[in-house]
CSV table of N, CA, C and O in Angstrom, one decimal:
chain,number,residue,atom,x,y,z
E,1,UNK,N,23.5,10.8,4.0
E,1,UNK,CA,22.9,9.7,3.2
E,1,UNK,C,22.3,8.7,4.1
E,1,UNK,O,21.3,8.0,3.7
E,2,UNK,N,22.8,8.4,5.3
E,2,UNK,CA,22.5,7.2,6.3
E,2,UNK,C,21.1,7.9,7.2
E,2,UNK,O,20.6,7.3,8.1
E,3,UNK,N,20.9,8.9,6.9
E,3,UNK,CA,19.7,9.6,7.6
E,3,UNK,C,18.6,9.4,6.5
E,3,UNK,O,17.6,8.6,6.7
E,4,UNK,N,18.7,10.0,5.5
E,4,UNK,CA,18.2,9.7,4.5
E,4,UNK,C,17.3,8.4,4.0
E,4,UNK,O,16.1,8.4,3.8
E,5,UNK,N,18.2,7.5,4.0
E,5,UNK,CA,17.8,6.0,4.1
E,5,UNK,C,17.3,5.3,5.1
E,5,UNK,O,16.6,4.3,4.9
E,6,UNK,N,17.5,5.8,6.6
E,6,UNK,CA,16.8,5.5,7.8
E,6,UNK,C,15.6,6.2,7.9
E,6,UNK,O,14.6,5.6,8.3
E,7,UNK,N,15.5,7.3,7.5
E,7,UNK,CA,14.1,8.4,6.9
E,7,UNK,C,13.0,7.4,6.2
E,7,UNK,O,12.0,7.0,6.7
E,8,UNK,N,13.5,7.2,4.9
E,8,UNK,CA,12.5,6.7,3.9
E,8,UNK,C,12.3,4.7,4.5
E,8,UNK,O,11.3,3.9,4.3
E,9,UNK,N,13.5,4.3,5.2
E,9,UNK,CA,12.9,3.1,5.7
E,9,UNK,C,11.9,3.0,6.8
E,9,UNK,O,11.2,1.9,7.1
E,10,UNK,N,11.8,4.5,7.7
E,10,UNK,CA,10.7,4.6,8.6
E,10,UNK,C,9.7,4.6,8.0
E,10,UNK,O,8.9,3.7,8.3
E,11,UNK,N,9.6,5.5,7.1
E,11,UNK,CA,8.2,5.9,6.5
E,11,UNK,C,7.8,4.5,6.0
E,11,UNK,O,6.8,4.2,6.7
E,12,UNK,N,8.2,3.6,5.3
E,12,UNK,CA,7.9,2.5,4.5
E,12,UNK,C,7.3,1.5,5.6
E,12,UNK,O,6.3,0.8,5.3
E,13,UNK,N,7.9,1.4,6.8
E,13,UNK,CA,7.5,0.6,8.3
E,13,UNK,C,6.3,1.2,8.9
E,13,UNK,O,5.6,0.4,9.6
E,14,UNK,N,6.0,2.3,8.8
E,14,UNK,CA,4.9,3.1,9.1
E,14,UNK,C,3.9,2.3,8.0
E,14,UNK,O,3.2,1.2,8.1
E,15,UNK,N,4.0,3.0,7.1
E,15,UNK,CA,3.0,2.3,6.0
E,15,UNK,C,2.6,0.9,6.0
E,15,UNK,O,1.4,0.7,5.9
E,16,UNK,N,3.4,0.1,6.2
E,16,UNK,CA,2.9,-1.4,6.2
E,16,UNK,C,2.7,-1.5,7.9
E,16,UNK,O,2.3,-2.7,8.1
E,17,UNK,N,2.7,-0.8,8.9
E,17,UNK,CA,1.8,-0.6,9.7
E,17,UNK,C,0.7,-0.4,9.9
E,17,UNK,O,0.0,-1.0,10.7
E,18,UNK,N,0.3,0.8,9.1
E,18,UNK,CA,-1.1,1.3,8.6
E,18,UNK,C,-2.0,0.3,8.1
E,18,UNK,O,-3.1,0.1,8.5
E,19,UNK,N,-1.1,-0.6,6.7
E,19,UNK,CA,-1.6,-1.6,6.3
E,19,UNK,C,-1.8,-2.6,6.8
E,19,UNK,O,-2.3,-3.6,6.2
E,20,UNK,N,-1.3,-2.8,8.0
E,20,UNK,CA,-1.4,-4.2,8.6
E,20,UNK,C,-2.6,-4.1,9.3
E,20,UNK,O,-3.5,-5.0,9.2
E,21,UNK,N,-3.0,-2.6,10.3
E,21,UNK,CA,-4.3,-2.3,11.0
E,21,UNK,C,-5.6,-2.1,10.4
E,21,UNK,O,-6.7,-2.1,11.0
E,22,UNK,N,-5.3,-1.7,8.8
E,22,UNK,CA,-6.4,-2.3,8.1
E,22,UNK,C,-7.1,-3.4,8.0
E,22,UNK,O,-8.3,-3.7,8.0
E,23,UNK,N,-6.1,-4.0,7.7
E,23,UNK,CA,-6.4,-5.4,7.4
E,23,UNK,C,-6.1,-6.0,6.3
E,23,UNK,O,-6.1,-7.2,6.1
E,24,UNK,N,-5.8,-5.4,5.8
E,24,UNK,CA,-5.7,-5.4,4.1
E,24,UNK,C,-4.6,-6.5,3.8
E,24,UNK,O,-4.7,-7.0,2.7
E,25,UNK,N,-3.9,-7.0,4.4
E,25,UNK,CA,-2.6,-8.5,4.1
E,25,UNK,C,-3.8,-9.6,4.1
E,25,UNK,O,-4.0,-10.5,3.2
E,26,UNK,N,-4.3,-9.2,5.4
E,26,UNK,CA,-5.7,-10.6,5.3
E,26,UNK,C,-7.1,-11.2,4.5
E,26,UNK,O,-7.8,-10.4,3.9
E,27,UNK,N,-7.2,-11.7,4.6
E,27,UNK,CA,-8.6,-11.5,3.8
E,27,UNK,C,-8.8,-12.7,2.3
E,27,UNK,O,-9.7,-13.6,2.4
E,28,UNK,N,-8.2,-12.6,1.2
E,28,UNK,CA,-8.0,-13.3,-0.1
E,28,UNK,C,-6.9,-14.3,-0.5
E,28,UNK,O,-5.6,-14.3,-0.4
E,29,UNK,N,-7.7,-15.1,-1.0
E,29,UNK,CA,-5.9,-16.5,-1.6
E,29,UNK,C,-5.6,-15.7,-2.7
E,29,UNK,O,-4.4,-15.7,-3.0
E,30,UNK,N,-6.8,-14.9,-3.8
E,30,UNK,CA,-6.1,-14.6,-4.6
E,30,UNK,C,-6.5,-13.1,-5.3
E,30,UNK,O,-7.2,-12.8,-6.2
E,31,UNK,N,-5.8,-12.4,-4.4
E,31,UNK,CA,-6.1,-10.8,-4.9
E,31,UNK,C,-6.1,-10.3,-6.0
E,31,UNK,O,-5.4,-10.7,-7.0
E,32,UNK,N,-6.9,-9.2,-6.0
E,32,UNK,CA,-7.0,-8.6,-7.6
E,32,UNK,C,-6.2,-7.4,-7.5
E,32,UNK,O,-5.7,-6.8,-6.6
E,33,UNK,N,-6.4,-7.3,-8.9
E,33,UNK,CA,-5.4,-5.8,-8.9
E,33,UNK,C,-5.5,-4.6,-7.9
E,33,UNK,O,-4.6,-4.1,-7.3
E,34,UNK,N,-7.6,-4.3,-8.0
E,34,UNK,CA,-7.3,-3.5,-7.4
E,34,UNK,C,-6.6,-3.3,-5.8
E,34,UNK,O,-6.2,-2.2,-5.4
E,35,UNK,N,-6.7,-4.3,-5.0
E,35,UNK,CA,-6.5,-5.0,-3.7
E,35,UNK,C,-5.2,-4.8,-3.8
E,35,UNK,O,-4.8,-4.1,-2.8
E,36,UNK,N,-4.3,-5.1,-4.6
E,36,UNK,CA,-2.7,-5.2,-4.6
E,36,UNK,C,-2.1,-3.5,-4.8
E,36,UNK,O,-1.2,-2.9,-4.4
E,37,UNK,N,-3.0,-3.3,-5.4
E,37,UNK,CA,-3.0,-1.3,-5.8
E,37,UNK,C,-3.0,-0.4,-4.5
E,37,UNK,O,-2.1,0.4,-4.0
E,38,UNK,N,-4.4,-1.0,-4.0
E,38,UNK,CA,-4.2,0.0,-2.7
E,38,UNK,C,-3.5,-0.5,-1.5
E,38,UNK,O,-3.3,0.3,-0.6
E,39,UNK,N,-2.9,-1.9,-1.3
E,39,UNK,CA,-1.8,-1.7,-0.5
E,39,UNK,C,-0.8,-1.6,-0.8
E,39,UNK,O,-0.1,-1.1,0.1
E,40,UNK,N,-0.2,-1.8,-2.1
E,40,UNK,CA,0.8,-0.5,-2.4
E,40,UNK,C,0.9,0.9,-2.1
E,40,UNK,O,1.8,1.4,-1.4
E,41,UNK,N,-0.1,1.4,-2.7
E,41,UNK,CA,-0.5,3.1,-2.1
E,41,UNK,C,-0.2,3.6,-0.6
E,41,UNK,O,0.5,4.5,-0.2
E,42,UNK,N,-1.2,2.4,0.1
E,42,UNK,CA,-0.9,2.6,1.6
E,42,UNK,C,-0.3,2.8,2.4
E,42,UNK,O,-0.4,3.4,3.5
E,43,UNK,N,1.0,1.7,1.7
E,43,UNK,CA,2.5,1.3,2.7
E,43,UNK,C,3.4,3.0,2.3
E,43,UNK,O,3.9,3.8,3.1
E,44,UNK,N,3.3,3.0,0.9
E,44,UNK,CA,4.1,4.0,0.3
E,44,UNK,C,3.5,5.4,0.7
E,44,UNK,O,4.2,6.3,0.4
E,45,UNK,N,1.8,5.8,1.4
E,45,UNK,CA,2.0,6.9,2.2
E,45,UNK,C,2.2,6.9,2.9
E,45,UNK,O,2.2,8.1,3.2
E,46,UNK,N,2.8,5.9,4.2
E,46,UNK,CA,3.2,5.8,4.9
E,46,UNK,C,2.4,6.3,6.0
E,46,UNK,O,1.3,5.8,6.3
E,47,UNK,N,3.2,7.6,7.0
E,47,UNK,CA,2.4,8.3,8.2
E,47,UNK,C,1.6,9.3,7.6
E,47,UNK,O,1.0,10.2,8.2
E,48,UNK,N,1.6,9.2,6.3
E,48,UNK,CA,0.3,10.4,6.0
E,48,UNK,C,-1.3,9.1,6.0
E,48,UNK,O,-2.4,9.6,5.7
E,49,UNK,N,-1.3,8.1,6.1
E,49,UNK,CA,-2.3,7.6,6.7
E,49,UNK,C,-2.8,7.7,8.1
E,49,UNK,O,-3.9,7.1,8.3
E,50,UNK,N,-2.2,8.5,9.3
E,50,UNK,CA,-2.5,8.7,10.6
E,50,UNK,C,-3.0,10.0,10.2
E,50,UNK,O,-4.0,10.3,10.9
E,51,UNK,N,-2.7,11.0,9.2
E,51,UNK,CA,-3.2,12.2,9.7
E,51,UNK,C,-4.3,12.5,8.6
E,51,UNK,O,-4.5,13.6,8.2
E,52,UNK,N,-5.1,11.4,8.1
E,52,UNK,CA,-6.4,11.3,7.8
E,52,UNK,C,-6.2,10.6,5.7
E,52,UNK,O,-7.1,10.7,4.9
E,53,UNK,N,-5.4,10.4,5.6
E,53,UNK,CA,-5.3,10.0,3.8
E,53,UNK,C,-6.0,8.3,3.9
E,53,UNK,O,-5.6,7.4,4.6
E,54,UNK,N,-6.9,8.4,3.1
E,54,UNK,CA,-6.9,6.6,3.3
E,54,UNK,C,-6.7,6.2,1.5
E,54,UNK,O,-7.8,6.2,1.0
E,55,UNK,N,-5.8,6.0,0.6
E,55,UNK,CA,-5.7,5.5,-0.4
E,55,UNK,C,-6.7,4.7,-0.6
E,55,UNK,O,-7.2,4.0,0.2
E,56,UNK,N,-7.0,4.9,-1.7
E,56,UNK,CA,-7.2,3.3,-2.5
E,56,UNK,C,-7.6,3.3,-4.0
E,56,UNK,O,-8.0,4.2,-4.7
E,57,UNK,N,-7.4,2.0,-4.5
E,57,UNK,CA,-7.3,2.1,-5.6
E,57,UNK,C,-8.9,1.9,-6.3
E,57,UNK,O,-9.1,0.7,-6.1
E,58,UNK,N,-9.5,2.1,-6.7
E,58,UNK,CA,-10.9,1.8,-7.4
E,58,UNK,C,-10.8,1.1,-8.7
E,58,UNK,O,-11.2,0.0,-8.7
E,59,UNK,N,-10.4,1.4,-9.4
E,59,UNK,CA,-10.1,0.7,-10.8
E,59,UNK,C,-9.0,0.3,-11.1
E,59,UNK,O,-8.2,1.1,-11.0
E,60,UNK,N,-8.8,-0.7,-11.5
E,60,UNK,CA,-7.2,-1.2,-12.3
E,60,UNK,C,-7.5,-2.0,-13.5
E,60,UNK,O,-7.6,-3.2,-13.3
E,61,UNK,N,-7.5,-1.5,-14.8
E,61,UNK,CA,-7.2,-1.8,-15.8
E,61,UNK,C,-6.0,-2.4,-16.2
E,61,UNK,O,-5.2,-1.5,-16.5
E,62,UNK,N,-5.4,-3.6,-16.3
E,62,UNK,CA,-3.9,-4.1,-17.1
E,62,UNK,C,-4.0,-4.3,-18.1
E,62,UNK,O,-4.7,-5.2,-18.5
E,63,UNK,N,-3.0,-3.3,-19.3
E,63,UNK,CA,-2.9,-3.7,-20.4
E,63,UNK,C,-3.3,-5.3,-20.8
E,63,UNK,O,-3.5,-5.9,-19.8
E,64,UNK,N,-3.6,-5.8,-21.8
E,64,UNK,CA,-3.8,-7.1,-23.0
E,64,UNK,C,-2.6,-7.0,-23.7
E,64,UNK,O,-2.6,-6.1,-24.5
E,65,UNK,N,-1.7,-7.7,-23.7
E,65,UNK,CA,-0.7,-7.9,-24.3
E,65,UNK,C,-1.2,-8.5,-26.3
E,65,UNK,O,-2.1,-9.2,-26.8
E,66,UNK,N,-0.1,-7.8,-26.9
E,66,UNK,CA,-0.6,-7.9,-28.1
E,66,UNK,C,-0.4,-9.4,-29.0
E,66,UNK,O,0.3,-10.3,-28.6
E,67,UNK,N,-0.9,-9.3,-29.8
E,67,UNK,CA,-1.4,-11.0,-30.9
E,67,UNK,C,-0.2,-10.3,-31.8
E,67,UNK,O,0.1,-10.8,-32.9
């Protein structure tokens, strides 16, 4: 279980590494969806961004909450 959890917390430190060498933290006061999308994506592929994946999100549509 303690491997397991050291596993998936590597991968997650990886990923917001990827994302930090992008650039992608930097940049906007106030991001849009899709911006918030693909560094989500990013962190969460983690080292499959070194062996060529670049995420990203193109469209994000948020529900309209209903009347």
């Amino acid at each position: 279980m303690r491997i397991g959890s050291a596993l998936v917390a590597i991968w997650l430190i990886i990923g917001v590494l990827a994302t930090w060498q992008r650039g992608y933290f930097t940049g906007t006061e106030n991001p849009d969806c899709e911006r918030l999308g693909t560094v989500v994506i990013t962190i969460v592929a983690g080292p499959l961004n070194y062996v060529g994946l670049n995420p990203k999100v193109e469209e994000c549509d948020l529900p309209e909450p209903s009347q």
